[in-house]
XYZ file of C-alpha atoms in Angstrom:
572
model
C -0.051 -0.097 -0.052
C 0.886 3.685 0.001
C 1.932 3.570 3.286
C 4.463 1.058 2.815
C 6.018 2.693 -0.282
C 6.294 6.248 1.932
C 7.863 3.952 4.556
C 10.238 2.720 2.219
C 11.065 5.865 0.547
C 12.125 7.307 3.584
C 14.368 4.339 4.700
C 15.926 4.573 1.217
C 16.870 8.217 1.645
C 18.336 7.612 4.888
C 20.729 4.822 3.324
C 21.415 6.826 0.712
C 22.278 9.724 2.971
C 24.560 7.682 5.077
C 26.335 6.390 2.059
C 27.214 9.802 0.917
C 27.770 11.262 4.255
C 30.827 8.553 4.646
C 32.150 8.414 1.176
C 35.556 9.830 0.819
C 36.610 12.497 -1.780
C 36.559 10.761 -5.230
C 39.275 11.496 -7.789
C 38.440 11.374 -11.326
C 40.288 9.066 -13.981
C 41.555 10.489 -16.831
C 42.226 7.416 -18.342
C 38.531 6.002 -17.962
C 37.432 8.962 -19.488
C 39.380 8.570 -22.653
C 38.513 5.020 -22.778
C 35.071 5.556 -22.386
C 34.777 8.309 -24.977
C 33.055 6.064 -27.885
C 30.440 5.318 -25.105
C 28.008 8.049 -25.974
C 27.851 7.072 -29.684
C 26.924 3.874 -28.840
C 24.208 4.561 -26.116
C 22.255 7.007 -27.689
C 21.228 5.057 -30.977
C 20.493 1.921 -28.876
C 18.763 4.001 -26.359
C 16.533 5.617 -28.879
C 16.068 1.817 -30.613
C 15.105 0.503 -26.950
C 13.016 3.329 -26.038
C 10.944 2.974 -29.901
C 10.514 -0.761 -29.453
C 9.020 -0.476 -25.479
C 6.917 2.169 -26.588
C 5.515 0.455 -29.873
C 4.939 -2.743 -27.943
C 3.473 -1.759 -24.821
C -0.369 -1.317 -25.170
C -0.515 0.954 -28.237
C -4.051 2.676 -28.332
C -5.065 2.267 -31.770
C -8.404 3.091 -32.619
C -9.564 1.938 -29.323
C -7.923 -1.301 -29.068
C -4.390 -2.121 -27.598
C -1.522 -3.358 -29.595
C 1.708 -4.909 -28.882
C 4.690 -6.515 -31.064
C 5.550 -10.104 -32.188
C 7.996 -10.718 -29.316
C 6.080 -9.778 -26.551
C 2.844 -10.768 -27.737
C 3.192 -13.775 -24.984
C 5.042 -13.029 -22.402
C 3.429 -8.785 -21.714
C 0.162 -10.499 -20.285
C 1.759 -12.553 -17.564
C 4.092 -8.961 -16.530
C 0.801 -7.257 -16.832
C -0.997 -9.461 -14.489
C 1.727 -9.224 -11.813
C 1.827 -5.669 -12.198
C -1.641 -4.996 -11.603
C -2.232 -7.969 -9.350
C 0.358 -6.795 -6.977
C -1.009 -3.321 -6.745
C -4.711 -4.757 -6.275
C -3.341 -7.348 -3.392
C -1.254 -5.289 -1.496
C 0.231 -8.412 0.199
C 3.593 -9.535 0.076
C 4.868 -12.128 -0.869
C 2.725 -11.809 -3.588
C 0.504 -14.694 -5.022
C -0.200 -15.605 -8.576
C -3.478 -14.075 -10.131
C -2.962 -17.073 -12.216
C -3.334 -19.960 -10.038
C -5.404 -18.856 -6.681
C -3.740 -19.953 -3.650
C 0.079 -20.303 -5.202
C 2.696 -17.823 -4.025
C 4.510 -16.474 -7.067
C 7.805 -18.424 -7.888
C 8.733 -16.271 -10.559
C 11.314 -13.036 -9.760
C 9.001 -10.707 -9.474
C 11.127 -7.467 -8.354
C 10.776 -6.523 -12.335
C 7.011 -6.080 -11.971
C 6.687 -5.091 -8.516
C 8.700 -2.041 -9.506
C 6.002 -1.290 -12.359
C 3.167 -1.910 -9.781
C 4.541 0.584 -7.142
C 4.238 2.888 -10.106
C 0.818 1.776 -11.091
C -0.528 1.841 -7.368
C 0.904 5.355 -7.192
C -1.729 6.425 -10.164
C 0.767 6.118 -13.092
C -1.118 4.747 -16.426
C -0.500 1.245 -16.637
C 1.392 1.479 -20.226
C 4.042 4.239 -18.435
C 4.051 1.992 -15.370
C 5.116 -1.110 -17.790
C 7.602 1.144 -19.681
C 9.592 3.708 -17.230
C 11.418 1.099 -15.350
C 12.540 -0.899 -18.554
C 13.912 2.348 -19.979
C 16.199 2.434 -17.072
C 16.728 -1.016 -16.948
C 17.904 -0.817 -21.078
C 20.444 1.956 -20.199
C 21.823 -0.114 -17.445
C 22.363 -3.398 -19.648
C 24.029 -0.999 -22.331
C 26.190 0.606 -19.955
C 27.077 -2.803 -18.132
C 27.910 -4.882 -21.118
C 30.399 -1.683 -22.533
C 31.962 -1.395 -19.135
C 32.636 -5.365 -18.837
C 34.045 -5.062 -22.805
C 36.182 -2.189 -21.920
C 37.680 -3.938 -18.826
C 38.488 -7.251 -20.925
C 39.649 -5.968 -24.022
C 43.096 -5.244 -24.930
C 42.853 -3.454 -28.257
C 41.569 -0.260 -29.231
C 38.012 -0.443 -30.552
C 37.560 -3.703 -29.710
C 35.386 -2.774 -26.912
C 32.915 -1.263 -29.472
C 33.208 -4.233 -31.575
C 32.121 -6.271 -28.422
C 29.422 -4.165 -27.754
C 27.633 -4.353 -31.263
C 28.367 -8.089 -31.415
C 26.172 -8.860 -28.258
C 23.167 -6.544 -28.802
C 23.253 -7.216 -32.441
C 23.978 -10.904 -32.444
C 22.949 -13.393 -34.818
C 24.322 -16.094 -37.046
C 24.003 -17.581 -40.461
C 20.259 -17.888 -40.339
C 19.831 -15.234 -42.909
C 20.858 -17.875 -45.696
C 17.062 -19.620 -44.773
C 15.334 -16.644 -46.339
C 17.639 -15.857 -49.679
C 15.464 -18.201 -51.461
C 11.924 -16.603 -50.441
C 10.861 -19.742 -48.381
C 9.681 -17.491 -45.724
C 8.399 -14.101 -45.283
C 10.558 -12.081 -42.975
C 8.361 -9.281 -42.603
C 4.703 -10.791 -42.253
C 5.250 -14.266 -40.734
C 4.670 -14.658 -37.138
C 8.317 -15.710 -35.590
C 9.777 -16.386 -38.638
C 13.456 -14.663 -38.184
C 16.897 -15.207 -39.372
C 17.936 -15.367 -35.585
C 14.615 -17.509 -34.605
C 13.747 -20.270 -37.117
C 12.573 -23.321 -34.814
C 12.242 -25.773 -37.633
C 15.692 -24.851 -39.250
C 17.261 -25.064 -35.791
C 18.070 -21.454 -35.651
C 17.744 -20.841 -31.613
C 20.265 -17.820 -30.983
C 17.778 -15.260 -30.502
C 18.552 -11.553 -30.978
C 19.393 -10.188 -27.302
C 17.191 -7.357 -27.910
C 14.439 -8.559 -29.854
C 13.788 -11.700 -27.921
C 15.698 -11.835 -24.707
C 15.457 -7.736 -23.513
C 12.138 -6.704 -24.676
C 9.692 -9.717 -23.931
C 11.668 -11.112 -20.706
C 11.560 -8.280 -18.128
C 13.302 -10.567 -15.456
C 16.073 -11.239 -17.985
C 16.428 -7.280 -18.639
C 16.609 -6.213 -14.923
C 18.694 -9.109 -14.099
C 21.145 -8.582 -16.547
C 20.964 -4.408 -15.467
C 22.177 -6.029 -11.858
C 24.249 -9.120 -12.977
C 26.712 -7.134 -15.282
C 27.195 -4.689 -12.703
C 28.164 -7.276 -10.281
C 30.407 -8.979 -12.408
C 32.299 -5.781 -13.105
C 32.793 -5.265 -9.678
C 33.939 -8.739 -8.717
C 36.340 -8.547 -11.848
C 37.915 -5.473 -10.767
C 38.126 -6.891 -7.293
C 40.018 -10.263 -8.229
C 41.854 -8.934 -11.582
C 42.478 -5.378 -10.463
C 43.279 -5.752 -6.784
C 40.534 -3.312 -5.634
C 39.660 -5.267 -2.822
C 37.030 -2.513 -1.665
C 34.657 -3.842 -4.101
C 34.373 -7.487 -2.933
C 31.728 -6.787 -0.239
C 29.209 -4.368 -2.470
C 29.702 -7.088 -5.094
C 28.307 -9.503 -2.616
C 25.641 -7.293 -1.491
C 24.043 -6.565 -5.161
C 25.175 -10.240 -5.676
C 22.860 -11.378 -3.199
C 19.627 -9.624 -4.037
C 19.682 -11.187 -7.434
C 17.477 -14.112 -6.877
C 14.361 -12.044 -6.435
C 15.179 -10.178 -9.633
C 16.433 -12.996 -11.946
C 17.395 -16.595 -10.658
C 19.389 -17.594 -13.732
C 21.439 -14.382 -13.396
C 22.217 -15.552 -9.745
C 23.310 -19.036 -10.904
C 25.487 -17.578 -13.747
C 27.249 -15.157 -11.108
C 27.650 -18.430 -9.093
C 29.486 -20.232 -11.603
C 31.680 -17.377 -12.757
C 32.655 -16.757 -8.896
C 33.555 -20.216 -8.447
C 36.070 -20.360 -11.445
C 37.547 -16.971 -9.957
C 38.027 -18.317 -6.245
C 39.613 -21.113 -7.551
C 42.109 -19.026 -9.953
C 42.957 -16.492 -7.077
C 43.160 -19.368 -4.123
C 45.873 -20.709 -6.524
C 47.553 -17.195 -7.133
C 47.457 -16.057 -3.370
C 48.513 -19.427 -2.201
C 45.411 -19.387 0.085
C 46.554 -16.726 2.337
C 44.498 -14.991 5.130
C 43.738 -12.049 3.258
C 42.813 -14.100 0.527
C 40.110 -16.104 2.532
C 38.716 -12.713 4.608
C 38.510 -10.934 0.866
C 36.450 -13.633 -0.337
C 34.223 -13.980 2.977
C 33.222 -10.358 2.359
C 31.849 -11.150 -0.922
C 30.534 -14.712 -0.076
C 28.862 -14.271 3.166
C 26.201 -11.364 1.676
C 25.786 -13.344 -1.785
C 24.759 -16.308 0.249
C 23.223 -14.904 3.288
C 21.034 -12.595 1.500
C 20.079 -14.666 -1.152
C 19.172 -17.819 0.856
C 15.857 -16.437 2.287
C 14.647 -15.428 -1.411
C 15.714 -18.828 -2.636
C 13.661 -21.055 0.214
C 10.239 -18.646 -0.247
C 10.357 -18.651 -3.855
C 12.773 -20.784 -5.800
C 13.160 -24.017 -4.170
C 9.255 -24.746 -3.529
C 8.600 -24.609 -7.309
C 11.888 -26.706 -7.995
C 11.935 -29.228 -5.495
C 10.453 -32.846 -6.388
C 9.707 -31.434 -10.005
C 11.256 -33.812 -12.268
C 11.228 -31.265 -15.002
C 13.836 -29.234 -13.101
C 17.390 -29.758 -13.215
C 18.041 -32.661 -15.168
C 20.498 -33.991 -17.755
C 19.726 -33.027 -21.877
C 23.057 -33.029 -23.589
C 23.698 -30.771 -26.555
C 21.097 -28.085 -25.498
C 18.363 -27.659 -27.939
C 19.928 -29.264 -30.504
C 19.875 -32.787 -28.989
C 22.172 -34.294 -31.885
C 19.594 -33.172 -34.606
C 22.492 -31.577 -36.752
C 26.343 -31.648 -36.097
C 27.264 -30.236 -32.964
C 29.893 -27.631 -34.398
C 27.702 -26.923 -37.562
C 24.672 -25.903 -34.990
C 26.964 -23.368 -33.109
C 28.601 -22.144 -35.839
C 25.338 -21.267 -38.110
C 23.715 -19.934 -34.881
C 26.268 -18.084 -33.295
C 27.973 -17.043 -36.483
C 31.580 -16.303 -36.832
C 32.461 -15.473 -33.470
C 32.239 -18.875 -32.233
C 34.729 -19.782 -34.816
C 37.063 -16.883 -33.598
C 36.566 -17.736 -29.754
C 38.816 -20.830 -29.191
C 41.605 -19.455 -31.188
C 41.328 -16.169 -29.330
C 41.297 -18.070 -25.846
C 44.565 -19.434 -26.754
C 46.059 -16.179 -27.653
C 45.261 -13.983 -24.504
C 47.273 -13.954 -21.428
C 46.954 -16.259 -18.638
C 45.176 -13.951 -16.363
C 42.689 -13.188 -19.422
C 42.333 -17.015 -19.810
C 41.423 -16.945 -16.168
C 38.945 -14.370 -16.304
C 37.184 -16.258 -19.245
C 37.121 -19.705 -17.315
C 33.991 -18.853 -15.835
C 32.447 -18.342 -19.349
C 33.692 -21.801 -20.227
C 32.212 -23.445 -17.179
C 28.802 -21.883 -18.036
C 28.890 -23.232 -21.541
C 29.714 -26.650 -20.327
C 27.272 -26.953 -17.812
C 24.585 -25.824 -20.093
C 25.564 -28.485 -22.438
C 25.132 -31.057 -20.324
C 22.258 -29.815 -17.981
C 19.006 -27.850 -17.855
C 17.465 -26.204 -15.036
C 13.561 -25.512 -16.106
C 10.904 -27.383 -17.770
C 11.677 -25.559 -20.872
C 15.215 -26.352 -22.102
C 15.739 -23.351 -24.655
C 15.261 -21.449 -21.667
C 19.237 -22.514 -20.577
C 19.781 -19.634 -23.217
C 19.688 -17.185 -20.148
C 22.818 -18.555 -19.005
C 24.253 -19.084 -22.143
C 24.148 -15.392 -23.158
C 26.596 -14.406 -20.099
C 29.130 -17.029 -21.708
C 28.531 -15.219 -25.098
C 29.070 -11.843 -23.341
C 32.318 -13.104 -21.595
C 34.045 -14.539 -24.837
C 32.996 -11.449 -26.873
C 35.975 -9.292 -25.574
C 38.315 -11.889 -26.674
C 36.926 -12.365 -30.107
C 36.777 -8.724 -30.604
C 40.582 -8.544 -29.646
C 41.346 -11.210 -31.960
C 39.312 -10.081 -34.725
C 41.143 -6.375 -34.432
C 44.742 -8.104 -34.022
C 43.866 -10.117 -37.273
C 42.738 -6.974 -38.882
C 45.883 -5.212 -38.175
C 48.127 -8.178 -39.429
C 46.402 -7.815 -42.874
C 47.775 -4.196 -42.967
C 49.152 -3.759 -46.746
C 46.863 -6.711 -48.139
C 44.953 -5.485 -50.853
C 41.372 -6.106 -50.150
C 41.447 -6.293 -46.152
C 38.855 -3.899 -46.284
C 36.711 -6.211 -48.140
C 37.589 -8.899 -45.914
C 36.437 -6.911 -42.935
C 33.177 -5.732 -44.529
C 32.492 -9.355 -45.402
C 33.014 -10.565 -41.746
C 30.932 -7.641 -40.534
C 28.265 -8.457 -42.801
C 28.003 -11.951 -41.689
C 27.988 -11.102 -38.277
C 25.151 -8.405 -38.419
C 22.875 -9.110 -41.353
C 20.472 -11.654 -39.454
C 20.161 -9.583 -36.395
C 19.718 -6.352 -38.241
C 16.769 -8.138 -40.400
C 15.417 -9.415 -36.924
C 15.521 -6.142 -35.001
C 13.982 -4.751 -38.295
C 10.936 -7.218 -38.462
C 10.522 -6.235 -34.555
C 10.000 -2.732 -35.448
C 7.402 -3.033 -37.733
C 5.212 -5.698 -36.308
C 2.079 -5.126 -35.024
C -0.523 -7.463 -33.283
C -3.744 -6.830 -31.366
C -3.595 -8.123 -27.801
C -7.019 -6.296 -26.184
C -9.891 -5.363 -28.237
C -11.917 -2.222 -27.225
C -14.382 -4.752 -25.860
C -11.834 -6.327 -23.414
C -10.676 -2.526 -22.523
C -14.506 -2.031 -21.658
C -14.349 -5.165 -19.582
C -11.376 -4.621 -17.467
C -12.490 -1.188 -16.741
C -15.568 -2.637 -15.486
C -14.086 -5.539 -13.591
C -11.563 -2.718 -11.730
C -14.632 -0.291 -10.776
C -17.173 -2.965 -9.623
C -15.520 -6.213 -8.213
C -13.358 -6.573 -5.335
C -9.633 -6.998 -5.487
C -9.423 -10.349 -4.031
C -12.276 -11.773 -6.022
C -11.698 -14.876 -8.345
C -12.923 -15.380 -11.703
C -13.626 -18.398 -13.680
C -12.049 -18.000 -17.398
C -10.946 -19.729 -20.149
C -7.057 -20.239 -20.074
C -6.472 -17.795 -22.768
C -3.389 -15.682 -22.065
C -4.560 -12.410 -23.163
C -7.451 -12.406 -20.717
C -8.357 -8.734 -19.784
C -9.731 -10.046 -16.214
C -6.132 -10.854 -14.929
C -3.826 -8.886 -17.106
C -5.745 -5.197 -17.271
C -7.736 -5.734 -14.366
C -5.595 -7.857 -12.009
C -8.075 -10.179 -10.465
C -7.446 -13.589 -9.765
C -8.682 -16.365 -12.134
C -9.025 -19.780 -11.649
C -6.106 -21.379 -13.585
C -4.361 -19.198 -16.814
C -2.230 -20.669 -19.738
C 0.297 -23.333 -19.738
C 2.267 -20.841 -21.719
C 3.110 -19.166 -18.409
C 1.983 -22.159 -15.732
C 3.654 -25.099 -17.067
C 7.144 -23.575 -17.124
C 6.901 -22.308 -13.657
C 6.724 -25.799 -12.676
C 2.764 -26.236 -12.230
C 0.773 -28.912 -13.504
C -2.584 -27.474 -14.339
C -4.248 -30.554 -16.238
C -6.834 -31.337 -13.143
C -7.945 -27.499 -12.839
C -8.493 -27.509 -16.822
C -10.401 -30.458 -16.670
C -12.655 -29.101 -14.000
C -13.161 -25.810 -15.846
C -14.203 -27.736 -19.075
C -16.532 -29.662 -17.245
C -18.282 -26.645 -15.501
C -18.692 -24.512 -19.011
C -19.913 -27.686 -20.273
C -22.551 -28.294 -17.544
C -22.794 -25.517 -14.767
C -25.403 -27.530 -12.722
C -23.639 -31.024 -12.412
C -20.368 -28.821 -11.113
C -21.493 -26.560 -8.906
C -19.320 -27.964 -6.171
C -16.216 -26.227 -8.147
C -17.433 -22.729 -6.937
C -17.315 -23.863 -3.724
C -14.152 -25.644 -3.452
C -12.430 -22.455 -5.223
C -14.659 -19.690 -3.748
C -15.480 -18.417 -7.614
C -17.268 -15.171 -7.581
C -17.778 -14.415 -11.200
C -17.779 -16.077 -14.443
C -16.151 -14.805 -17.471
C -17.691 -15.472 -21.178
C -15.878 -14.015 -24.054
C -15.614 -15.317 -27.750
C -12.373 -17.244 -26.356
C -14.911 -19.640 -24.496
C -17.083 -19.841 -26.997
C -14.948 -20.929 -29.588
C -12.782 -23.314 -27.868
C -14.071 -26.840 -28.201
C -12.411 -28.036 -25.227
C -15.028 -26.033 -23.291
C -18.397 -27.090 -25.118
C -19.756 -23.768 -23.376
C -23.502 -24.151 -22.588
C -24.373 -20.161 -21.839
C -27.948 -21.067 -21.796
C -27.374 -23.036 -18.797
C -25.185 -20.142 -17.055
C -28.002 -17.602 -17.883
C -30.452 -20.310 -16.209
C -28.231 -20.376 -13.079
C -26.460 -17.004 -12.743
C -27.313 -13.173 -13.201
C -25.602 -11.323 -15.940
C -24.091 -8.411 -14.149
C -22.075 -7.061 -17.177
C -22.245 -7.665 -21.176
C -19.876 -5.638 -23.293
C -21.002 -3.764 -26.534
C -22.183 -6.381 -28.859
C -22.353 -8.965 -26.263
C -18.849 -9.944 -26.645
C -17.866 -10.328 -23.167
C -20.175 -11.074 -20.269
C -19.911 -11.764 -16.594
C -22.109 -13.953 -14.354
C -21.945 -13.322 -10.980
C -21.966 -16.131 -8.420
C -24.500 -15.623 -5.712
C -23.281 -16.532 -2.055
C -25.187 -19.586 -1.613
C -23.295 -21.507 -4.215
C -20.091 -20.572 -2.484
C -21.285 -22.180 0.749
C-alpha cells in the first residue's frame, strides 16, 4: 500500500544519506574518461531503438484497441497480470493471480517496481515502460564497462558491444530463396527459426524486450561481474563487499543471473586461491563477497525458488547438446547459430594472456554446464545462462578480430574481408530487429478494455473469476483479478501441472449445474464468457445453462464479453 511505499522511500533516503556522508572524496580518472569516449555514440542510438521498441510494443492504443509487437505478444500479458495484481492485492509475498493460493515463484521484482508506479497513479502503459528504460540503459552501460575492462585493443570494446546486442548467426541463408516471408510471418526471423535449428535469438528482440526478469537481472548482474572482476583481477579489494551485497539480491530479480554469477565466482575463486596461495587475506576478501552473496540470497531461494523446483522432475535434468539434441552436427549447429564469433573464440582463448584466460574460465564453465544440464522445464531457457557465456567471450573474439585485421595491413582487399566479416555478423540480427520494429498485433480489443474497466470499478480486489485459459485475458492482465487457471504458456514453465484444474473448468462450462461444487471449492465469485470460451471446443460452452443459474451483471457492447455473478449460496 501507499504507507508502505512512503516508509520505504524514507528508509531508502536515509541509506543514501548515510552512504554519501561516509564517502571519501572521489578522484576523477582521466584514463577511464578517454577509454569511455565511444560510449555516448553507442548509448544514444541504442537507447533510441530501445525506447521506440518498448513504446511500440506496450499497450499502444490504435482506434480504441491495445496493440503489442511480435516478441511481446506472449510474455507481456503475464507481466501485466503481476503488475496489476500486486498493486491490487497489496500483500507480500505476492500470490499468482493466474493460479489462486499459489505464491509467485517467478522473480517478480521487475514487475513489483511497475506495480508501485501503477499503485501511485501512473497509467499502466507508462508504469510498464518507465522502469524498462532505466534497465535498458543499465544493461547497455554494463556491457560497455565489462567489454572495456576485458579488451586490450583499441575499438575492440565497440566491436564487442555491437556483437552482443546485434547478435545473429547465419540464419539469413534460409531467407535468400524466398521460402519465408521476413516481415509478415509470425516468429520467422533469421535468429529465431525453430524448424531450421536457429535458436540463438537476438538479445534485444527476444531477450530484453519480452523477458523483463532477464532485462532487470542483467542490469544488476553485469554490474556485479564488473565489480567482482575489478576486485579479483585489478586488486581493488574494496569491491568484494558491494559485489556480494548486490549479488545476494539477485534471486528475486532473476534467478538465472544469480546462478550465472555463482558459476563465474567459483572459477575466479579457484584462480585467485592458486594465485594467492590460500592466504589469510585471500580468505577474508572472499568472505566479504561470499557471506552477503549467500546469506541475502537464501531467504529468497527458500521462499520462492526451491518450493517450485523441489520434487519437480522437469527442473535440473540431464539434456546433452542443449536444444540441438543431436539433430545436427554439434559444430555446425553452433557456427550457424552464433556465427563467426564461435569460430574465433577458441583461437582467441589460446592467444590471450594467462590472466585473461582465467577471467574467461567462468564463461567456459557456464557453456559446459549448459551443454549437459537444463534448469527449467523449457530447455530453451538455458540461453539465459548461455548469453552470459557469450558476452564474456566477445571481448576475446573482438580483440582477436582486431589483431587479425591489424596483421593484414598492406594486404590488398583487407577492407573487403573486414566488410564481409561484419556483414556475416550483423545481417541476421539487423533483419530481426527490423522485423520487430514493424511488427504490430492486437492484444486487447475495445470490448476487452471496457470489460477490464468494469471489473476494476465493480469487483473486489481479491475476487476470483472462472475464465478460459487464454493468455490474453483482460480480467487477469488489465484488471489484475485472480482467475482460476491461466495458460500453460506461463504456468507449466513455472513448474505447475494444471491438467486437473483445466479439466474441472471445461466440465463446468459444459454442464454448470452438475459441477457447482467447483464454485464452493475455489470460492469463485464471477464467471467470464468471451469469444475465446465460445470458440474453444475444449469447453463445449453451454451459455444458456449459465444464464439459467446466474445473473448477468455485465455485457460489453455487442455482447462479446459477459460476466455472471455467482450468488453467495453457491459458494457455501
